[in-house]
Every structure is written in structure tokens, then in C-alpha cells.
Short mmCIF file of C-alpha atoms and ligand atoms in Angstrom, two decimals:
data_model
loop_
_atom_site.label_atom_id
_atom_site.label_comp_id
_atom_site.label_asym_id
_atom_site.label_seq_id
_atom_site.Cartn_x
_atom_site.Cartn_y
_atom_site.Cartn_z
CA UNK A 1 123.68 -24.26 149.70
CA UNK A 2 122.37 -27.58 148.42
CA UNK A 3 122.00 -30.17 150.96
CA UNK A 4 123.34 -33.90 150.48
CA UNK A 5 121.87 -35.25 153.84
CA UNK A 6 118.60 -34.75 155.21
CA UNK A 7 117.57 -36.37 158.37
CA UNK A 8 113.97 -35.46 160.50
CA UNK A 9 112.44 -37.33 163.82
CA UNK A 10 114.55 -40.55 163.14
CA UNK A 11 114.15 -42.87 165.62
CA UNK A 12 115.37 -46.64 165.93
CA UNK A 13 114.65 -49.57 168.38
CA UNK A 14 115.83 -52.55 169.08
CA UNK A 15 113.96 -55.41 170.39
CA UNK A 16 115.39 -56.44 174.15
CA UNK A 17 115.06 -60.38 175.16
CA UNK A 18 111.99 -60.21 176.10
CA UNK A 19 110.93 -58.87 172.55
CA UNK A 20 110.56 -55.15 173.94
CA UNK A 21 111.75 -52.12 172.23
CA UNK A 22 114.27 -50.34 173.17
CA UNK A 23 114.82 -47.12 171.75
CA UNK A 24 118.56 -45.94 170.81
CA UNK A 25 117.34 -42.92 168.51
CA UNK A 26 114.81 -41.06 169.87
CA UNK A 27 115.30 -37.64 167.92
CA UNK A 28 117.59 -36.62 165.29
CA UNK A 29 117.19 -34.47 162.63
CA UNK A 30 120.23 -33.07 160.89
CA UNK A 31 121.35 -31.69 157.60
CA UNK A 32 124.71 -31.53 155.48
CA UNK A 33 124.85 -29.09 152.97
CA UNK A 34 127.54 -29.94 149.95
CA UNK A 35 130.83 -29.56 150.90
CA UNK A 36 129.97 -29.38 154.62
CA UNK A 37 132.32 -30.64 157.42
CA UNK A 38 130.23 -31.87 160.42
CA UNK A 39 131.14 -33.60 163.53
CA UNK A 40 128.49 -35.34 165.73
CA UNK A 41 130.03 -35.80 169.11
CA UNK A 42 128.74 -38.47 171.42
CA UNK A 43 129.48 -40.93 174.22
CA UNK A 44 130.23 -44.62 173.73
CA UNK A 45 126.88 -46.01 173.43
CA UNK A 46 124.70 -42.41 172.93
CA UNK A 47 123.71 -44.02 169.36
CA UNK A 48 126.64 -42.88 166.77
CA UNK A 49 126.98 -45.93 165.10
CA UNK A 50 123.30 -46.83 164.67
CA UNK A 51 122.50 -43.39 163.32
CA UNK A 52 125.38 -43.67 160.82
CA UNK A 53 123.97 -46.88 159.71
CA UNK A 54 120.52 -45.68 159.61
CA UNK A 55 121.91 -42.27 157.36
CA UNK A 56 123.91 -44.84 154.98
CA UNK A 57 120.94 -46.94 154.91
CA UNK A 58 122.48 -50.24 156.35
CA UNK A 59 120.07 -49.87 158.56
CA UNK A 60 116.43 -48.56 158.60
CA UNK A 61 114.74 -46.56 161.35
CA UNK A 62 111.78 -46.76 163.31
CA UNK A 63 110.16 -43.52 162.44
CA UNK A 64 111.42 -40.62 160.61
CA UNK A 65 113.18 -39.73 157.61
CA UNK A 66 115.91 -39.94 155.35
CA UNK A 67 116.83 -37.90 152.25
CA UNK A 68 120.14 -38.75 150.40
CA UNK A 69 120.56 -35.90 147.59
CA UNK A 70 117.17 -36.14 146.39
CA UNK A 71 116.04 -39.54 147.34
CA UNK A 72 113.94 -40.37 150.15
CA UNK A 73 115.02 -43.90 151.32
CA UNK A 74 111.58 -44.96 152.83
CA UNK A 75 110.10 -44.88 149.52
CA UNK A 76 112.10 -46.41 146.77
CA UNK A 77 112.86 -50.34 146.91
CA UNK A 78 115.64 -52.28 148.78
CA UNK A 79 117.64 -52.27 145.22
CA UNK A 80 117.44 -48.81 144.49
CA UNK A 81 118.75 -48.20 147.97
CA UNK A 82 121.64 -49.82 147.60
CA UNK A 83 122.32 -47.53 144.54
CA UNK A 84 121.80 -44.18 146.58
CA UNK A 85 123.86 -45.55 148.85
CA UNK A 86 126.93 -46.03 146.28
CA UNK A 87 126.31 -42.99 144.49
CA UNK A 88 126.16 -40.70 147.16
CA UNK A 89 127.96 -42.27 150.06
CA UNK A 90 131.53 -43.42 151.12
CA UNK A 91 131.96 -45.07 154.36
CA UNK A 92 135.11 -45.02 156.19
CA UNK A 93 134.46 -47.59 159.33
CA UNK A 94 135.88 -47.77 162.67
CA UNK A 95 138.07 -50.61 162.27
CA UNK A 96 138.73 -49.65 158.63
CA UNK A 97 136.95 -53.07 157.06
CA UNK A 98 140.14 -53.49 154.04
CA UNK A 99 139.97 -57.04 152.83
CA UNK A 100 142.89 -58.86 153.85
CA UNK A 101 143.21 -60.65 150.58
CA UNK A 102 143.79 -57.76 148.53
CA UNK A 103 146.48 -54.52 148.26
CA UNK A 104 146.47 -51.39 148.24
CA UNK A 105 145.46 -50.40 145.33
CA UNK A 106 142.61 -53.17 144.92
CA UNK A 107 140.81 -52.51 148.14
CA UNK A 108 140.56 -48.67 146.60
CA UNK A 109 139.38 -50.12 143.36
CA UNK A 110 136.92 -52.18 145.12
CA UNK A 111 133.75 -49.69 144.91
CA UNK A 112 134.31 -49.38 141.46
CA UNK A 113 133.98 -53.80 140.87
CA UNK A 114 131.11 -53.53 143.00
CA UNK A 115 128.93 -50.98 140.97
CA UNK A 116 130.19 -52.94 137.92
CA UNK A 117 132.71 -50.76 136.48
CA UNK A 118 135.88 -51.32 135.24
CA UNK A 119 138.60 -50.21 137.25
CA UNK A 120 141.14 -49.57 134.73
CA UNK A 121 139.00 -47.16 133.08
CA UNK A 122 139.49 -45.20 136.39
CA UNK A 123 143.16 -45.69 136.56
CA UNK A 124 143.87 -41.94 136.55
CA UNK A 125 141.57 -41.20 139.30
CA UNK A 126 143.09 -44.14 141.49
CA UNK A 127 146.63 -43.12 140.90
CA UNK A 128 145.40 -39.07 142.30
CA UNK A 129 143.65 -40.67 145.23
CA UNK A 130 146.60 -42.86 146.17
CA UNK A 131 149.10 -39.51 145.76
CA UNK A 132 146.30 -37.76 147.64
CA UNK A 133 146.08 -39.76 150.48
CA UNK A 134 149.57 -40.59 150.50
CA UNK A 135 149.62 -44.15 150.02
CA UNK A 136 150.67 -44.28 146.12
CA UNK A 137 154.05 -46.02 147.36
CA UNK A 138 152.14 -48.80 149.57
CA UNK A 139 150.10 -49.31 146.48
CA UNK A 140 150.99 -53.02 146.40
CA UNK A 141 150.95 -54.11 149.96
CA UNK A 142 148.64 -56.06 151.59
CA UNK A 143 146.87 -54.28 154.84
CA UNK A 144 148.76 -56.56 157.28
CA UNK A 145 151.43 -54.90 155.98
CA UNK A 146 150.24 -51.55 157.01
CA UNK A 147 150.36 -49.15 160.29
CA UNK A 148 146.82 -48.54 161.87
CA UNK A 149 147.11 -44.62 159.98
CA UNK A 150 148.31 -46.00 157.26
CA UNK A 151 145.09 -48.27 156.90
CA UNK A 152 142.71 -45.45 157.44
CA UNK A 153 144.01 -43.44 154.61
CA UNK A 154 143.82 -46.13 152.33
CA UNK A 155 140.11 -46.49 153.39
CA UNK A 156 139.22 -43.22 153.03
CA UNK A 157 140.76 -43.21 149.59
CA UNK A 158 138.45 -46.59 148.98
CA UNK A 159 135.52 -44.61 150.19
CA UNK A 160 136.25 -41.56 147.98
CA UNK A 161 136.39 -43.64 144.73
CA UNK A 162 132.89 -43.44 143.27
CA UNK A 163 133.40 -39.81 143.48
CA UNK A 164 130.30 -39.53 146.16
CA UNK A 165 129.58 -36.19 147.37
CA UNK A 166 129.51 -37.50 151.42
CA UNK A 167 131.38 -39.23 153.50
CA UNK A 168 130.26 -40.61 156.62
CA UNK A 169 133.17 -41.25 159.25
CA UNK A 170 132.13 -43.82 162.23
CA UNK A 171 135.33 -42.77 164.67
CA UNK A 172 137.87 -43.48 162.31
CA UNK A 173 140.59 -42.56 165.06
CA UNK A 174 139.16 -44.53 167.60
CA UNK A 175 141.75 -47.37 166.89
CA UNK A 176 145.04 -44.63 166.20
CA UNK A 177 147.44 -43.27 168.25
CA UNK A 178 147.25 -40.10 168.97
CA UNK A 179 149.63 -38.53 166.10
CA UNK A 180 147.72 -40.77 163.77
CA UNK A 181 144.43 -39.42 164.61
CA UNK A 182 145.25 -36.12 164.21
CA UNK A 183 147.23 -36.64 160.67
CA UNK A 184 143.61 -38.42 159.77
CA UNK A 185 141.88 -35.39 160.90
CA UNK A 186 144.10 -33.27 158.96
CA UNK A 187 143.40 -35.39 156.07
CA UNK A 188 139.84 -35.53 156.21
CA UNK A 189 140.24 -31.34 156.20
CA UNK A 190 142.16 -31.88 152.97
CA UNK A 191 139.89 -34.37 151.22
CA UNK A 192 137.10 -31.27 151.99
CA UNK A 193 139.20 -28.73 150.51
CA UNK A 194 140.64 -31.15 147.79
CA UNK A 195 137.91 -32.71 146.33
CA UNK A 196 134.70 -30.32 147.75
CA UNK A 197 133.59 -33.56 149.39
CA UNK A 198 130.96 -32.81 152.42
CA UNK A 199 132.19 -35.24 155.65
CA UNK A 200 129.76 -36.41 158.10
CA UNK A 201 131.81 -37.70 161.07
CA UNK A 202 131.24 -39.36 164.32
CA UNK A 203 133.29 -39.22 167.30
CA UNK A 204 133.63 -39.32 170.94
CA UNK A 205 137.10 -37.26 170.87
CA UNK A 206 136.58 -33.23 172.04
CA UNK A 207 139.62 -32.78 169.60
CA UNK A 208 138.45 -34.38 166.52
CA UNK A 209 135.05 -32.60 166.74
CA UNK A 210 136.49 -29.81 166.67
CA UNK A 211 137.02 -30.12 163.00
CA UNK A 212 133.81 -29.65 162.32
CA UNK A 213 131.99 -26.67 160.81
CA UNK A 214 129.63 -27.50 163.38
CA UNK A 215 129.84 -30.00 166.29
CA UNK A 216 126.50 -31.64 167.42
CA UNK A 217 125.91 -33.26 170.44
CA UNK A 218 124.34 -36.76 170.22
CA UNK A 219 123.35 -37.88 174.21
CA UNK A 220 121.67 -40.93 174.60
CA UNK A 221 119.91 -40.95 171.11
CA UNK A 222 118.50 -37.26 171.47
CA UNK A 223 120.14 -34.67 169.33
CA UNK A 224 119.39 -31.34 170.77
CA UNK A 225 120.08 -28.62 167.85
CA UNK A 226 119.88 -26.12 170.73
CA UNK A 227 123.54 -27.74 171.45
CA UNK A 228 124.94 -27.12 168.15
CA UNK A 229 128.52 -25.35 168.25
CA UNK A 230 129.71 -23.36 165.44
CA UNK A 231 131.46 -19.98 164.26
CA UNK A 232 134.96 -18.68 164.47
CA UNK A 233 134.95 -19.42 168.22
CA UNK A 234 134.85 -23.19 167.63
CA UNK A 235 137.67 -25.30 168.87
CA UNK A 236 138.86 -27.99 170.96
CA UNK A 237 138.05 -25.95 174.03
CA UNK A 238 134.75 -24.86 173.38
CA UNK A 239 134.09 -28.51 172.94
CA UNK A 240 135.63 -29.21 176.15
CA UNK A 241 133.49 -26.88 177.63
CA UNK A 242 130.07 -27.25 176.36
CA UNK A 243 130.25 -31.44 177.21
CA UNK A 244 131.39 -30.20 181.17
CA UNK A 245 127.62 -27.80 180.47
CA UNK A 246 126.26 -30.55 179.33
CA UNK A 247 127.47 -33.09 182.23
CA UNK A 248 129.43 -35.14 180.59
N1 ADP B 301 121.55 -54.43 166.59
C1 ADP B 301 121.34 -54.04 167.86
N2 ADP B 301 120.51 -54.70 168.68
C2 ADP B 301 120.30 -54.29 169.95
N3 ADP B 301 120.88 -53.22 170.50
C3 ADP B 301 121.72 -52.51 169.75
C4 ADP B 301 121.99 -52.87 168.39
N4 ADP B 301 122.88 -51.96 167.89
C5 ADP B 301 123.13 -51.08 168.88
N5 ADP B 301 122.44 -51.41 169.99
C6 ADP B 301 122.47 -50.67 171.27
O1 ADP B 301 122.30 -49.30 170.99
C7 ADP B 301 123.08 -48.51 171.87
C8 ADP B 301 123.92 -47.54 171.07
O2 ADP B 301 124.86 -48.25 170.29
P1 ADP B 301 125.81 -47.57 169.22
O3 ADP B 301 124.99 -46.95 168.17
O4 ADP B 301 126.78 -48.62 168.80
O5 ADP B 301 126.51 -46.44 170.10
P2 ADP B 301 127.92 -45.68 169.88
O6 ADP B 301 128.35 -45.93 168.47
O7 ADP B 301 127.61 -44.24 170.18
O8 ADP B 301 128.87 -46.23 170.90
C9 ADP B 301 123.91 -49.46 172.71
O9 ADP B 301 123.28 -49.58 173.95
C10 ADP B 301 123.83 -50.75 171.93
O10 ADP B 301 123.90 -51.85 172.78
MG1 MG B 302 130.05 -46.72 167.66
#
């Protein structure tokens, strides 16, 4: 299977007060092959975040690698990064990130104004994402008009509109109740199934990992591929399980 995502040896630091590094990535490497569901599961503050950003290339890391399809990002320039990035990624952010300004609709359509497209020329594709995701008849409110799951779906619909063939998820039900999250989970399956889209996704929920194909296990920036759950066994409970192994 083709891979989208290729990660080796990343590492990132940050620079304490006193101007000292402090490492938050010390060792991942991962893949995602096309049409791939992966969960990374980790504790609040084991390095999810920053190794999303690194993978998306908001961020850059220390040391290591990253191949998006079949560019490596350390080696092209700062503008043709940012074009990787919309080509083969859509993000869909913790606190979902809609701009308040717009509806519906628009913040969907907003990926498309970015790259320079015309949105109308995608109306067709809007209009299935909207029915897809469920949101076609909140097309034309504005988010404050929206319920926390409600929001999510329409940024996952905004993050599947340049087509990419990835999605990285930073704990998109970290802010849901709990039927909420699941119906996102549930969609996230769909969107796989739906549109062949591979999902990377980050989470510190047993449950939601469980989604995965595979679940890796992200503890304090090391990701230990010796971890790795997968296979028809794979659920909630195995999760469960392997984190009490693991100590946490
Ligand atoms: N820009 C930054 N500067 C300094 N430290 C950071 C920065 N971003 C993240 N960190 C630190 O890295 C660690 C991991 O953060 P994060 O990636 O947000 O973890 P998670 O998403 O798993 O909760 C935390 O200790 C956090 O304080
Ligand atoms: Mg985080």
C-alpha cells in the first residue's frame, strides 16, 4: 500500500528560560499508508500536539524526517511547504479553529479561497460534504450558533475540502460530551470508508483509539513501535489494558 505519511527519528526541543533545550520528541517514526486509520494514544503533555504540528509542518523538528506523499519537508523551501501542506493535509484542531465571522458553508469553503480557487466552481463538492457530514441544513449559521459536535463536523468537512488524502485529528473530542465524541468517531470511520481518506488522529481517550487500525503509544515523546496494537483483537479494552502494562 502506498504510504501518505512518513515519519523517522523526529525529534523536537524547546528552549527552557534559561535558553536550554528541552526535548518533547525524542523518537518517532511512523507511517500511514493511503486510506489508513491510525490512532496515536498519549497522555496530556507526552508530545501529541507538537508531533502533529511537526507532521503538518507548522512546526519543524529538531532532527529527523518528514515525508508527505513524496515530498520531503526538510528539503524544499518554506513556500513549497505550505503547498504540501494544502495538498495533502486537512487539519481538524482541538478547539475546532471556525472563524466566527463566517457560516457554515464559508468556513468549509475557506481552504478552497486560500489556495486561490474559486469556490463556486466546487459547489457540488461542498453541497456532498455538507450532506456528508450532516450539516447541509446549518449551512447558513454562524458557529456561535452551533453545538460543540455540531462544530467539529463542520470542521472536518472544512478540512476535507481540498480533497487531501490525510487528515490529521489533534483530540477533536477533547472538548465534546461524551455522545458527541463518539458520533465524531463514528464519523471520522465514515469519512474513511466514504471518501478513502487515510486519518491520522491523536488522543488521550482509550475509547477513541480504539478506532484505529492501529493504536500507538506516544509516552513522554518516545514512540515505542514495540507498543503498537492492532488486529481483530483491537478494542477499547485492549487499549485499556496495554496503558495499565504500560503504567499509565
Ligand atoms: N512552543 C513550546 N515551547 C516550549 N514548550 C512547549 C512548546 N510546545 C509544547 N511544549 C511542551 O511540550 C510538552 C508536550 O506538549 P504537547 O505537545 O502540547 O503535549 P500533548 O498535546 O500531548 O498534551 C509540554 O510539556 C509542553 O509544555
Ligand atoms: Mg495536545
Amino acid at each position: 500500500m502506498p504510504t501518505v505519511l512518513r515519519a523517522e527519528r523526529v525529534e523536537r526541543s524547546f528552549a527552557d528560560g534559561a535558553g536550554d533545550p528541552v526535548p518533547v520528541l525524542r523518537d518517532v517514526s511512523l507511517s500511514v499508508d493511503e486510506r489508513e486509520f491510525v490512532t496515536v494514544m498519549g497522555p496530556s503533555g507526552s508530545g501529541k500536539t507538537t508531533l502533529l504540528h511537526c507532521l503538518a509542518g507548522l512546526d519543524r523538528p529538531t532532527n529527523g524526517s518528514i515525508v508527505l506523499g513524496d515530498t520531503d519537508l526538510a528539503s524544499v523551501s518554506e513556500r513549497e511547504r505550505t503547498l504540501t501542506r494544502r495538498r495533502t493535509i486537512g487539519f481538524v484542531f482541538q478547539f475546532f479553529n471556525l472563524l466566527p465571522d463566517l457560516n457554515v458553508r464559508e468556513n468549509v469553503e475557506l481552504p478552497l479561497l486560500i489556495a486561490g480557487e474559486t469556490p463556486r466552481h466546487h459547489r457540488a463538492r461542498i453541497d456532498e460534504l455538507l450532506d456528508a457530514l450532516g450539516i447541509a441544513r446549518l449551512h447558513d449559521r454562524p458557529p456561535h450558533a452551533l453545538s460543540g459536535g455540531e462544530m467539529q463536523r463542520v470542521s472536518i468537512a472544512r478540512a476535507l475540502a481540498s480533497r487531501p488524502p490525510l487528515i490529521l485529528a489533534d483530540e477533536p473530542t477533547g472538548n465534546l460530551a461524551t455522545k458527541a465524541g463518539e458520533e465524531t468517531m463514528d464519523l471520522f470511520r465514515d469519512v474513511r470508508e466514504r471518501f478513502g481518506t487515510a486519518i491520522l488522529l491523536v488522543t488521550h481517550n482509550p475509547r477513541d483509539a480504539a478506532y484505529g487500525d492501529r493504536v500507538l503509544f506516544l509516552l513522554d515523546g518516545v514512540l515505542d513501535p514495540t507498543n503498537t496494537l492492532s488486529g481483530p483483537d483491537l478494542d477499547a479494552t485492549a487499549v485499556f489494558s496495554r496503558l495499565e502494562a504500560l503504567g499509565i
